[in-house]
mmCIF file of C-alpha atoms and ligand atoms in Angstrom:
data_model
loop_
_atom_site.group_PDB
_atom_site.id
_atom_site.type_symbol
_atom_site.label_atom_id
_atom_site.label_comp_id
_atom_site.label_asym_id
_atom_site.label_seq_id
_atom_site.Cartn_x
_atom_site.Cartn_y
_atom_site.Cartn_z
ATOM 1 C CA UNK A 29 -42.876 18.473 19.565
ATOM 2 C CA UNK A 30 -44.042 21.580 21.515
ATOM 3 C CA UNK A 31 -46.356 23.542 20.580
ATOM 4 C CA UNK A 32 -44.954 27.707 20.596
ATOM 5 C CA UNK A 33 -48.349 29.613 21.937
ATOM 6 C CA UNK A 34 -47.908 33.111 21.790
ATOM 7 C CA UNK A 35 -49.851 34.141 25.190
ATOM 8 C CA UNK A 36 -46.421 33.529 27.463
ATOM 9 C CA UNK A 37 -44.734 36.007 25.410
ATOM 10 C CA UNK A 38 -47.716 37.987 24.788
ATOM 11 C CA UNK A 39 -47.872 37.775 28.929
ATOM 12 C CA UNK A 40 -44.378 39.348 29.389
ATOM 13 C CA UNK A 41 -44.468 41.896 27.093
ATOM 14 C CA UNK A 42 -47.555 42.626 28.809
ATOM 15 C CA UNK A 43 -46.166 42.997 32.066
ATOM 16 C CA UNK A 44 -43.299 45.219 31.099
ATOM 17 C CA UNK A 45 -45.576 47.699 29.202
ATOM 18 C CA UNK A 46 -47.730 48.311 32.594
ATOM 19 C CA UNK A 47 -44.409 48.932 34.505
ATOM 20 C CA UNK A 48 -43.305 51.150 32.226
ATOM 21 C CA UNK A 49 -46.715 53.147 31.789
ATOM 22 C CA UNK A 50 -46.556 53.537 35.284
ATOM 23 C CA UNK A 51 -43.447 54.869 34.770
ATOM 24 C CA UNK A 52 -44.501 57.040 32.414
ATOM 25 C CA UNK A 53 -47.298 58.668 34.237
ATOM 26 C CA UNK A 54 -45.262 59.264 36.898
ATOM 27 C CA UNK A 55 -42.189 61.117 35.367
ATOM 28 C CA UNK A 56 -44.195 63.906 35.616
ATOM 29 C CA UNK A 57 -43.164 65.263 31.772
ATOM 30 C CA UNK A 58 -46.767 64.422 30.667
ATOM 31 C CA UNK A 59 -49.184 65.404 33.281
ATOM 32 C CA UNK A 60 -52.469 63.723 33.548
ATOM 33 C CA UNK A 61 -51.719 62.259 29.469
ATOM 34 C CA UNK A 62 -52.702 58.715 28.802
ATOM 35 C CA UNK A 63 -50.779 57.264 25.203
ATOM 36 C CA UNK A 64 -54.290 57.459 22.667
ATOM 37 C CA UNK A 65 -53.906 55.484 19.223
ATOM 38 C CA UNK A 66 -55.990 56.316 16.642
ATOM 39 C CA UNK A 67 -56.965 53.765 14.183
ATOM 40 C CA UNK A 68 -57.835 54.751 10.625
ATOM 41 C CA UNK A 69 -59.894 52.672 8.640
ATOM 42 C CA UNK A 70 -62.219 52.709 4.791
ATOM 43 C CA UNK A 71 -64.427 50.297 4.580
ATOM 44 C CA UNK A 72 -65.692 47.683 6.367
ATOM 45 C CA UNK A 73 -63.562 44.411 5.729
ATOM 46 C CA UNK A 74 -64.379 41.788 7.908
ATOM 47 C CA UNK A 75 -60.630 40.865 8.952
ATOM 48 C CA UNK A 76 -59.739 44.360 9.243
ATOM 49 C CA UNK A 77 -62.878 45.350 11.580
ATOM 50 C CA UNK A 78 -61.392 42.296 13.633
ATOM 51 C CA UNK A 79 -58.194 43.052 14.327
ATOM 52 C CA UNK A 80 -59.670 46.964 14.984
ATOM 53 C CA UNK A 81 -61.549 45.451 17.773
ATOM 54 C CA UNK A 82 -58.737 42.930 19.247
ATOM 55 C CA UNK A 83 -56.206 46.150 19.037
ATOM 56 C CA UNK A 84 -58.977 48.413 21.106
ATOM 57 C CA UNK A 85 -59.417 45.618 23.981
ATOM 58 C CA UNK A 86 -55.982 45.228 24.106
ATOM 59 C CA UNK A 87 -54.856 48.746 24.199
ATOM 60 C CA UNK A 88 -57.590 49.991 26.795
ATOM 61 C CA UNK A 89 -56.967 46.795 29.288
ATOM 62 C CA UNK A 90 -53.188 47.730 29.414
ATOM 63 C CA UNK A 91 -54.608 50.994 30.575
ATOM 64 C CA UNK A 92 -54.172 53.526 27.514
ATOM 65 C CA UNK A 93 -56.766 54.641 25.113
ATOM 66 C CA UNK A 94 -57.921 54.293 21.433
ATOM 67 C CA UNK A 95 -60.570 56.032 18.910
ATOM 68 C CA UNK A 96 -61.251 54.509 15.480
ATOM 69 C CA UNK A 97 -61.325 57.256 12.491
ATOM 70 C CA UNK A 98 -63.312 55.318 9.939
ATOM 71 C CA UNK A 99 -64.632 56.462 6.883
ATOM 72 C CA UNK A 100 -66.387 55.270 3.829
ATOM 73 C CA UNK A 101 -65.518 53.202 1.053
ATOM 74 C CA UNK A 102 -65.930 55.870 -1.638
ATOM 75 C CA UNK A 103 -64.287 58.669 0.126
ATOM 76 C CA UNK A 104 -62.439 61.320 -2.148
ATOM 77 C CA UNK A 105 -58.576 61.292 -2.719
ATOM 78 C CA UNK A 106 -59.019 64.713 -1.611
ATOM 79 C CA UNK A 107 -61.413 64.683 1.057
ATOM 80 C CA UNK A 108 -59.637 61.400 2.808
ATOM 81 C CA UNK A 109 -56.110 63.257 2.243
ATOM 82 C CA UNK A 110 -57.230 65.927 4.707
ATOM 83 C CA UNK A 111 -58.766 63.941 7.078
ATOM 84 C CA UNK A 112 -56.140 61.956 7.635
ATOM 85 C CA UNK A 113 -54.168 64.921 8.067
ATOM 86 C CA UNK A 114 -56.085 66.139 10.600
ATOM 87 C CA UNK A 115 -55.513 62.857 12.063
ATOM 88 C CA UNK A 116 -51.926 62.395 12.192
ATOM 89 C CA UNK A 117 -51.248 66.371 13.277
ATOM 90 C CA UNK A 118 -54.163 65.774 15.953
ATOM 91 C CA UNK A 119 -51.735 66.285 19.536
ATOM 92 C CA UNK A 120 -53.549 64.481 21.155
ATOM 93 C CA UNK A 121 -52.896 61.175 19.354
ATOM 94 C CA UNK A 122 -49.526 59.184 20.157
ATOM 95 C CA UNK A 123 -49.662 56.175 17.136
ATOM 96 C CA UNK A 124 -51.668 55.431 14.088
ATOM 97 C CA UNK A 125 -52.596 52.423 12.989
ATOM 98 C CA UNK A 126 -53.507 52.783 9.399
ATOM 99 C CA UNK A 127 -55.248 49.795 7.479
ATOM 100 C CA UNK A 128 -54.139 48.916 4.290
ATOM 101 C CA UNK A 129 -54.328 48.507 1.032
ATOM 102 C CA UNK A 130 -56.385 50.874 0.964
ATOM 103 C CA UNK A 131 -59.226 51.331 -2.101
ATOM 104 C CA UNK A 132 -57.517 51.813 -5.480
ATOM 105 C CA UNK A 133 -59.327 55.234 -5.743
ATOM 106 C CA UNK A 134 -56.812 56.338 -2.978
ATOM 107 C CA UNK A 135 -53.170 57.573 -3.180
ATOM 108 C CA UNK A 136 -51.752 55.225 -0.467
ATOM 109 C CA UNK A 137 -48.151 56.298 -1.189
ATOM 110 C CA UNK A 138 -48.978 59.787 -1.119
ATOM 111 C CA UNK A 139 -50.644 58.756 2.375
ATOM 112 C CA UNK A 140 -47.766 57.011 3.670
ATOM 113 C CA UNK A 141 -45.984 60.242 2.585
ATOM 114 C CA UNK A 142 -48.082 62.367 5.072
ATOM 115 C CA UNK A 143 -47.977 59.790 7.943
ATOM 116 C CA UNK A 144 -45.676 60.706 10.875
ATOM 117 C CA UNK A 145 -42.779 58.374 11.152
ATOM 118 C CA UNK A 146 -42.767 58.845 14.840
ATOM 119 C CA UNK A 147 -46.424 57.774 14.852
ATOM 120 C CA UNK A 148 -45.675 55.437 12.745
ATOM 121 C CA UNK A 149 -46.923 51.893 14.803
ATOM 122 C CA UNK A 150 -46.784 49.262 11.999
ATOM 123 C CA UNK A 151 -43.572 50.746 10.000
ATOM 124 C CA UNK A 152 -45.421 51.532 7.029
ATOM 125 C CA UNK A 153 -43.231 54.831 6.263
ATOM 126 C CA UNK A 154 -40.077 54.631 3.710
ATOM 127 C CA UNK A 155 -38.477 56.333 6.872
ATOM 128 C CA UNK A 156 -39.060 53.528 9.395
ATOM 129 C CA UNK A 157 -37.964 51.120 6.285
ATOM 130 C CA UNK A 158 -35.094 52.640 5.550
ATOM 131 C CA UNK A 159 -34.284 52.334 9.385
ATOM 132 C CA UNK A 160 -34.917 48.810 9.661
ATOM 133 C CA UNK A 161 -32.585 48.245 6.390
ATOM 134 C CA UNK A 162 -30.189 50.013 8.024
ATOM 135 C CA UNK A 163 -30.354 47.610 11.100
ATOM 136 C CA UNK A 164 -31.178 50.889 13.331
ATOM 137 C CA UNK A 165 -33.186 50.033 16.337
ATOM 138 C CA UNK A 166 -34.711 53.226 16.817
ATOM 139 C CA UNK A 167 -37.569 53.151 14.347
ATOM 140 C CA UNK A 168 -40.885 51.072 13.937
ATOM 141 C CA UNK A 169 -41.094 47.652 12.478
ATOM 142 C CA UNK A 170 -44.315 46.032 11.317
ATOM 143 C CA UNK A 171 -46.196 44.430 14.780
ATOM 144 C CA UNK A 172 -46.671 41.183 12.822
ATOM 145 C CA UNK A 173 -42.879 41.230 12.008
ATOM 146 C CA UNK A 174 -41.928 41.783 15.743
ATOM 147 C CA UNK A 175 -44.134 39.598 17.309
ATOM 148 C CA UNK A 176 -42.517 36.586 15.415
ATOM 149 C CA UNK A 177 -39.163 37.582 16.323
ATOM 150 C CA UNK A 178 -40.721 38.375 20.388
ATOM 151 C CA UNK A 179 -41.971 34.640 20.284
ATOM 152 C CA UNK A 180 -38.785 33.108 18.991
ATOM 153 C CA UNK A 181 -36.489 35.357 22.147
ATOM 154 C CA UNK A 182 -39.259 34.407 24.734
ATOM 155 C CA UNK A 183 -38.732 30.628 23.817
ATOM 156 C CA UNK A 184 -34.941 31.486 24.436
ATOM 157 C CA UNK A 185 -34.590 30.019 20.666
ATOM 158 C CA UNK A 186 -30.982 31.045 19.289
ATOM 159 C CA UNK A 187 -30.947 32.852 16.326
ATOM 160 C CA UNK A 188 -27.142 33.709 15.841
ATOM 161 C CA UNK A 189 -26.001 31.744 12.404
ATOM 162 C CA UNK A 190 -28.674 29.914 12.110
ATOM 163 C CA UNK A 191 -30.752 28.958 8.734
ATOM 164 C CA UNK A 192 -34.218 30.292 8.220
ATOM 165 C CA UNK A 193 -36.454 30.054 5.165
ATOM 166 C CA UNK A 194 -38.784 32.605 5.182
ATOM 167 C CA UNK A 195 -41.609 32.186 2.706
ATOM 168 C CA UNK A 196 -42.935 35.022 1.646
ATOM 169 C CA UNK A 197 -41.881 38.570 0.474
ATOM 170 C CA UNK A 198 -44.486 40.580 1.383
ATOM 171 C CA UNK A 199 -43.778 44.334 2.520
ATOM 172 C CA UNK A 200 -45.244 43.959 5.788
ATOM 173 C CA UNK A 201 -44.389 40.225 6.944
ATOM 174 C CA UNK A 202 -41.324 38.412 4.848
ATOM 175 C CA UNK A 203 -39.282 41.351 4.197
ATOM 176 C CA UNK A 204 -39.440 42.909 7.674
ATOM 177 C CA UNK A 205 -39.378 39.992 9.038
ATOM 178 C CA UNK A 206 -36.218 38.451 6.563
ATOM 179 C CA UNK A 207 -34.233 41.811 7.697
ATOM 180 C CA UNK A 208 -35.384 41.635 11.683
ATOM 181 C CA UNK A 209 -33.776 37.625 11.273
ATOM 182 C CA UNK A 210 -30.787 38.691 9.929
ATOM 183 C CA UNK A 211 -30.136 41.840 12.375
ATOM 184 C CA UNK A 212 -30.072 38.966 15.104
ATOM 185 C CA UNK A 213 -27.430 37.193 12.668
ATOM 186 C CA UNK A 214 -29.501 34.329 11.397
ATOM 187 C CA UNK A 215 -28.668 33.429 7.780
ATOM 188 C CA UNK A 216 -31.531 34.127 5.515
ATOM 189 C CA UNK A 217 -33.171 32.992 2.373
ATOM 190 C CA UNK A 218 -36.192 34.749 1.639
ATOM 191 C CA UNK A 219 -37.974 32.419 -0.545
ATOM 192 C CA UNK A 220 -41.474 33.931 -2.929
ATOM 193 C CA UNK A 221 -43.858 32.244 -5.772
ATOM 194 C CA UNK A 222 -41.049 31.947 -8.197
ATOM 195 C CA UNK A 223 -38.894 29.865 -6.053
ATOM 196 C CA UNK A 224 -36.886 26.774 -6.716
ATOM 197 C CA UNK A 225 -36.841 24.178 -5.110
ATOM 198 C CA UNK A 226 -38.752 25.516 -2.183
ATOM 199 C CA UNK A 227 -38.994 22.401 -0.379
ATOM 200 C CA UNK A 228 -35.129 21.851 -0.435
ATOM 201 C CA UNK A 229 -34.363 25.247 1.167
ATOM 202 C CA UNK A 230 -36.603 24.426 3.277
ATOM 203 C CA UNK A 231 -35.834 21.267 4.476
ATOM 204 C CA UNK A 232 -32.538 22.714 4.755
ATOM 205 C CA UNK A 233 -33.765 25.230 6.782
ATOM 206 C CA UNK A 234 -33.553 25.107 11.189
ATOM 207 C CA UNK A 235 -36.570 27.565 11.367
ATOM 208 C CA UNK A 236 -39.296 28.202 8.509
ATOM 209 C CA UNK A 237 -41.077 31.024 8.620
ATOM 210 C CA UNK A 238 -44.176 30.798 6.391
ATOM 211 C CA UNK A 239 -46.299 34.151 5.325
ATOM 212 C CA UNK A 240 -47.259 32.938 2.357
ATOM 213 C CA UNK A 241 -51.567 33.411 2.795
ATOM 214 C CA UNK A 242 -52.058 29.714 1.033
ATOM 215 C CA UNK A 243 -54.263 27.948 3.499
ATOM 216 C CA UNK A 244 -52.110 24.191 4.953
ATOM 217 C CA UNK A 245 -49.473 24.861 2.033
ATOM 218 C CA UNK A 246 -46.457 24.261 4.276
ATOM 219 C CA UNK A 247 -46.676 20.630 5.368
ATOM 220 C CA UNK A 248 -44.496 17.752 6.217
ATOM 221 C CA UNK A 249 -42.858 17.373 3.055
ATOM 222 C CA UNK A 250 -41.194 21.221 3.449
ATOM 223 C CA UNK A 251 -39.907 20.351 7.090
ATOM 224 C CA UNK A 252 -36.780 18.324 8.202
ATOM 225 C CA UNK A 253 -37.001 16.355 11.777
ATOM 226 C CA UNK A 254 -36.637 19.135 14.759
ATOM 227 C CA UNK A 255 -37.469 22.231 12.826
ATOM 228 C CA UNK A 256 -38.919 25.561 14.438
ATOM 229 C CA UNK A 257 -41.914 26.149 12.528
ATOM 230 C CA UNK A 258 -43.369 29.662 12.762
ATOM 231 C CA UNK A 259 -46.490 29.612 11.188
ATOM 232 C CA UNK A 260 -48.057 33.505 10.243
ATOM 233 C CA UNK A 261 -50.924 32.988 8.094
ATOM 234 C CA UNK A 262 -53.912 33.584 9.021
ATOM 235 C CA UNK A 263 -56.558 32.404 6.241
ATOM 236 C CA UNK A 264 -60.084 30.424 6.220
ATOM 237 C CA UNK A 265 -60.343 27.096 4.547
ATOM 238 C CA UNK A 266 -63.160 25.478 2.269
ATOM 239 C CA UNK A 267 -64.831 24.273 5.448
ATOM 240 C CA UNK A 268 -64.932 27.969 7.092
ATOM 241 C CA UNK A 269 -62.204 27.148 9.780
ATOM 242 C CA UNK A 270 -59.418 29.583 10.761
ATOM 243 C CA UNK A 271 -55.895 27.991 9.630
ATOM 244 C CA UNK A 272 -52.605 28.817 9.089
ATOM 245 C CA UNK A 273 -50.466 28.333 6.287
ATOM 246 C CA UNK A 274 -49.021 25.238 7.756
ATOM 247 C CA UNK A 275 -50.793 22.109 7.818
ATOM 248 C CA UNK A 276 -50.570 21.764 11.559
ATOM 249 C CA UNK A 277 -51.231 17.838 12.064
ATOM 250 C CA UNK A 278 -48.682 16.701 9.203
ATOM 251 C CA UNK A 279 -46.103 19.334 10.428
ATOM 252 C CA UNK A 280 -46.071 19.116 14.120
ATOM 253 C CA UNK A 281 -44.911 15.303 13.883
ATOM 254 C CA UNK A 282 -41.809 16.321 12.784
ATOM 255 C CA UNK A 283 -41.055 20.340 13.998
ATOM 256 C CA UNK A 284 -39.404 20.855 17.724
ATOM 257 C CA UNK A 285 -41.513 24.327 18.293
ATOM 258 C CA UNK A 286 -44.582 24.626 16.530
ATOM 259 C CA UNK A 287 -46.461 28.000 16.607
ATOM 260 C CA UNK A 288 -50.574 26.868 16.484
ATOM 261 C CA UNK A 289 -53.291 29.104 14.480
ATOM 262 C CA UNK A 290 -55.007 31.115 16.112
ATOM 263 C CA UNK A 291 -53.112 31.383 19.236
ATOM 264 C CA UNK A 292 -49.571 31.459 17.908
ATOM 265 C CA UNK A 293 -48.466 34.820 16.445
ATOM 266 C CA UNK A 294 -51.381 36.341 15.770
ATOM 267 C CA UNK A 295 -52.075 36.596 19.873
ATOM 268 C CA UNK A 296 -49.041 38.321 20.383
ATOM 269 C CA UNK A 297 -49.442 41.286 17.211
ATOM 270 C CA UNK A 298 -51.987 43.753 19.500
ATOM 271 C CA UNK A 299 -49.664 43.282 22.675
ATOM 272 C CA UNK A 300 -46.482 44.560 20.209
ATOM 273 C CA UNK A 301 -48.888 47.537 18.708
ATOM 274 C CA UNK A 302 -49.811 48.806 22.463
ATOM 275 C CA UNK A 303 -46.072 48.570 23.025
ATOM 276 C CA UNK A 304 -45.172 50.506 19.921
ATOM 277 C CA UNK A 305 -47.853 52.883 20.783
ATOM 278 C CA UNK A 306 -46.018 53.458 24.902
ATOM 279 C CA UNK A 307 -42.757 54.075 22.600
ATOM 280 C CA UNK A 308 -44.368 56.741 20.691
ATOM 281 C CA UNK A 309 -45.695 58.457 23.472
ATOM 282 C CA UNK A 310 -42.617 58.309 25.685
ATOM 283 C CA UNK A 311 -40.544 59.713 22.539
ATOM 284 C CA UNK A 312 -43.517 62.437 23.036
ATOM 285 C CA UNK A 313 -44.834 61.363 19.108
ATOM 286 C CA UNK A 314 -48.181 63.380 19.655
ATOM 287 C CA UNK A 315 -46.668 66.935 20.368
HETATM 288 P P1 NAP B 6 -49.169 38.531 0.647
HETATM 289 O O1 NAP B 6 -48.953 39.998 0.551
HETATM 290 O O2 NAP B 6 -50.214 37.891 -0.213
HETATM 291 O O3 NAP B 6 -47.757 37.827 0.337
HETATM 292 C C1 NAP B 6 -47.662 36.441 0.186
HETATM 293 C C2 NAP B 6 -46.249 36.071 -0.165
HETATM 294 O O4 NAP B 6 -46.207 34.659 -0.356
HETATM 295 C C3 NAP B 6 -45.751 36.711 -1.486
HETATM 296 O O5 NAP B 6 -44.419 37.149 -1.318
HETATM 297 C C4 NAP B 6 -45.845 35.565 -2.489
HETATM 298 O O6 NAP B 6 -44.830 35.580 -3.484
HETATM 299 C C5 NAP B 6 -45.599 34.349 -1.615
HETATM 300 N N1 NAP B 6 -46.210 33.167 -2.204
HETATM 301 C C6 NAP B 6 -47.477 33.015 -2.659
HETATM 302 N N2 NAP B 6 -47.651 31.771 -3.144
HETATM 303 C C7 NAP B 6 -46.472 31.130 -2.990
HETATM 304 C C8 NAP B 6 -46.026 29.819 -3.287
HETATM 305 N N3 NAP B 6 -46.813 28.912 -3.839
HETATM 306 N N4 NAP B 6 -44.758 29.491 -2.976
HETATM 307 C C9 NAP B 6 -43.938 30.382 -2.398
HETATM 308 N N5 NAP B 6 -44.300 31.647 -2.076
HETATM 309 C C10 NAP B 6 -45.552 31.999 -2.385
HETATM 310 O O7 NAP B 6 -49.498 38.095 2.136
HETATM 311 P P2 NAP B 6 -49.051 38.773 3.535
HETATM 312 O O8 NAP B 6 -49.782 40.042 3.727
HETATM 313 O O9 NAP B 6 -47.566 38.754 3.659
HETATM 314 O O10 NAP B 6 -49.666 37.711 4.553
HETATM 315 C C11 NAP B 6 -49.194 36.393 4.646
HETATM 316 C C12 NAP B 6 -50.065 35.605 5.617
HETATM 317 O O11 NAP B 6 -49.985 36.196 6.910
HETATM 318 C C13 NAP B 6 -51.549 35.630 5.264
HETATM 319 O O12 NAP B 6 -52.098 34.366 5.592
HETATM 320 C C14 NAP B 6 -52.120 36.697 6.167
HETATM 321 O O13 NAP B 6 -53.501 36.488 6.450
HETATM 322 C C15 NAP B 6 -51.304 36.496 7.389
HETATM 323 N N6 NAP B 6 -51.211 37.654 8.306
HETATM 324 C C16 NAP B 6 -51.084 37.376 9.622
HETATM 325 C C17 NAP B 6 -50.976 38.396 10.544
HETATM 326 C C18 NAP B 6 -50.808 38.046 12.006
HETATM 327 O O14 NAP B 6 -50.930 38.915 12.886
HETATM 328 N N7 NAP B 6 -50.524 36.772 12.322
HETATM 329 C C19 NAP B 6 -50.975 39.737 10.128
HETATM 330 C C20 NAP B 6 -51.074 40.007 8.766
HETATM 331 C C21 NAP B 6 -51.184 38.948 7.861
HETATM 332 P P3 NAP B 6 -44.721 36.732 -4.617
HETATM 333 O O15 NAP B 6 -44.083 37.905 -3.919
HETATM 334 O O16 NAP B 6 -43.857 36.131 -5.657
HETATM 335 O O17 NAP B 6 -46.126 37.014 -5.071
#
């Protein structure tokens, strides 16, 4: 077994955004501009205000810049309609990273309505969906999405007609990342809570995929001898420890590439978002 960390891809991608920032400054159609991502957040959850401050380290040590827009959990419909209009028309800002769900007392889908798809960083739009269903490379995908497809390519792993079980449906990790997989011609079954015979697909599977948010579910029993085992989950179990949901010890006896929580996808999510953010501003998103 070896174990898939995400910093070498993380490291790469890394490396190409500050060539092409320098790039970008120096083409001279932005004078003096620096790409700026504005985050928008209600509330104060704990994993959200997390990943807010991973994505600002990240995004100001590759050089570019970020301002959190956060407001309070009982904001108006109204009132948090126009700010986040302000927001998204502000010129000055390239990408949005909106968190959600956001309180029931909101309209998210009238939200998502306002939301530029060309500042669009996580593919949250029905226009950057509809792109991705279409296989068209041109619009956003969600970061987590990407960054599991960026650490299978960086391990040089095959994907062309091969059999992945992804486990889970969600709209921003097993869909995207079921239609990403089968862009690159992998043959997919994208398996939910109401699944048959999960272990047998599975088993059958060369790659799993799980994004399923049940702490350890995943273990040996799911996973035939030499699988790729991409583990997304990111939850905390009984005992207050950050795990995925693959029961790591069980599993990695058996897998060929094992990614490890934390340190496996979830290191390589902020590195995609600051590259999303670069494409937004060198498609000029902000003006
Ligand atoms: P979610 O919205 O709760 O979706 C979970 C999916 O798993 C659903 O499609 C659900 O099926 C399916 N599922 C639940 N129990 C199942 C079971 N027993 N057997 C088979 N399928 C089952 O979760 P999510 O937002 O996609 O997140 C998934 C995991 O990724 C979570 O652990 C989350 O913390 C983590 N995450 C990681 C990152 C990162 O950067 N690494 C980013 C975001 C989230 P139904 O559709 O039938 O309900």
């Amino acid at each position: 077994m070896a174990e898939l960390r995400g910093s070498a891809a993380a490291k790469e991608i890394q490396e190409q955004i500050i060539k092409r920032l320098e790039e970008y400054k120096n083409s001279g159609d932005y004078p003096g501009r620096v790409p700026r991502l504005g985050i928008v957040r209600v509330g104060k959850r704990q994993d959200d205000i997390a990943y807010e401050n991973g994505a600002v380290k990240r995004i100001r040590s590759l050089g570019m810049e970020a301002e959190v827009f956060e407001y309070p959990e009982d904001i108006s419909n109204e009132r948090f309609l126009k700010e986040f209009k302000s927001v998204n028309d502000n010129k000055t800002i390239d990408g949005i990273l909106l968190f959600s769900p956001l309180p029931a007392s909101l309209d998210e889908r009238k939200i998502l309505d306002i939301l530029n798809p060309e500042k669009d960083l996580d593919g949250l739009t029905l226009f950057n969906q509809a792109r991705l269903y279409r296989g068209e490379e041109c619009g956003f995908v969600p970061c987590t999405a990407d960054a599991v497809i960026q650490i299978l390519k960086h391990a040089g792993v095959e994907l062309t007609g091969k059999n992945v079980a992804v486990v889970g449906r969600s709209p921003v990790i097993g869909k995207p990342v079921s239609m990403l997989l089968s862009c690159e011609d992998a043959t997919v079954t994208m398996c939910h809570s109401k699944t048959k015979d999960l272990k047998d697909i599975c088993r059958r599977a060369d790659i799993v995929v799980a994004a399923v948010g049940r702490p350890r579910m995943i273990d040996e029993g799911y996973i035939s001898e030499g699988c790729i085992v991409i583990d997304v989950g990111i939850n905390v179990d009984p005992d207050g420890n950050i795990c995925g949901d693959v029961d790591y010890d069980s599993v990695s006896t058996k897998a060929s590439l094992i990614t490890p929580v934390p340190g496996g996808v979830g290191s390589v999510t902020t590195t995609i978002l600051a590259s999303h953010l670069l494409d937004a501003a060198i498609k000029g998103a902000g003006r």
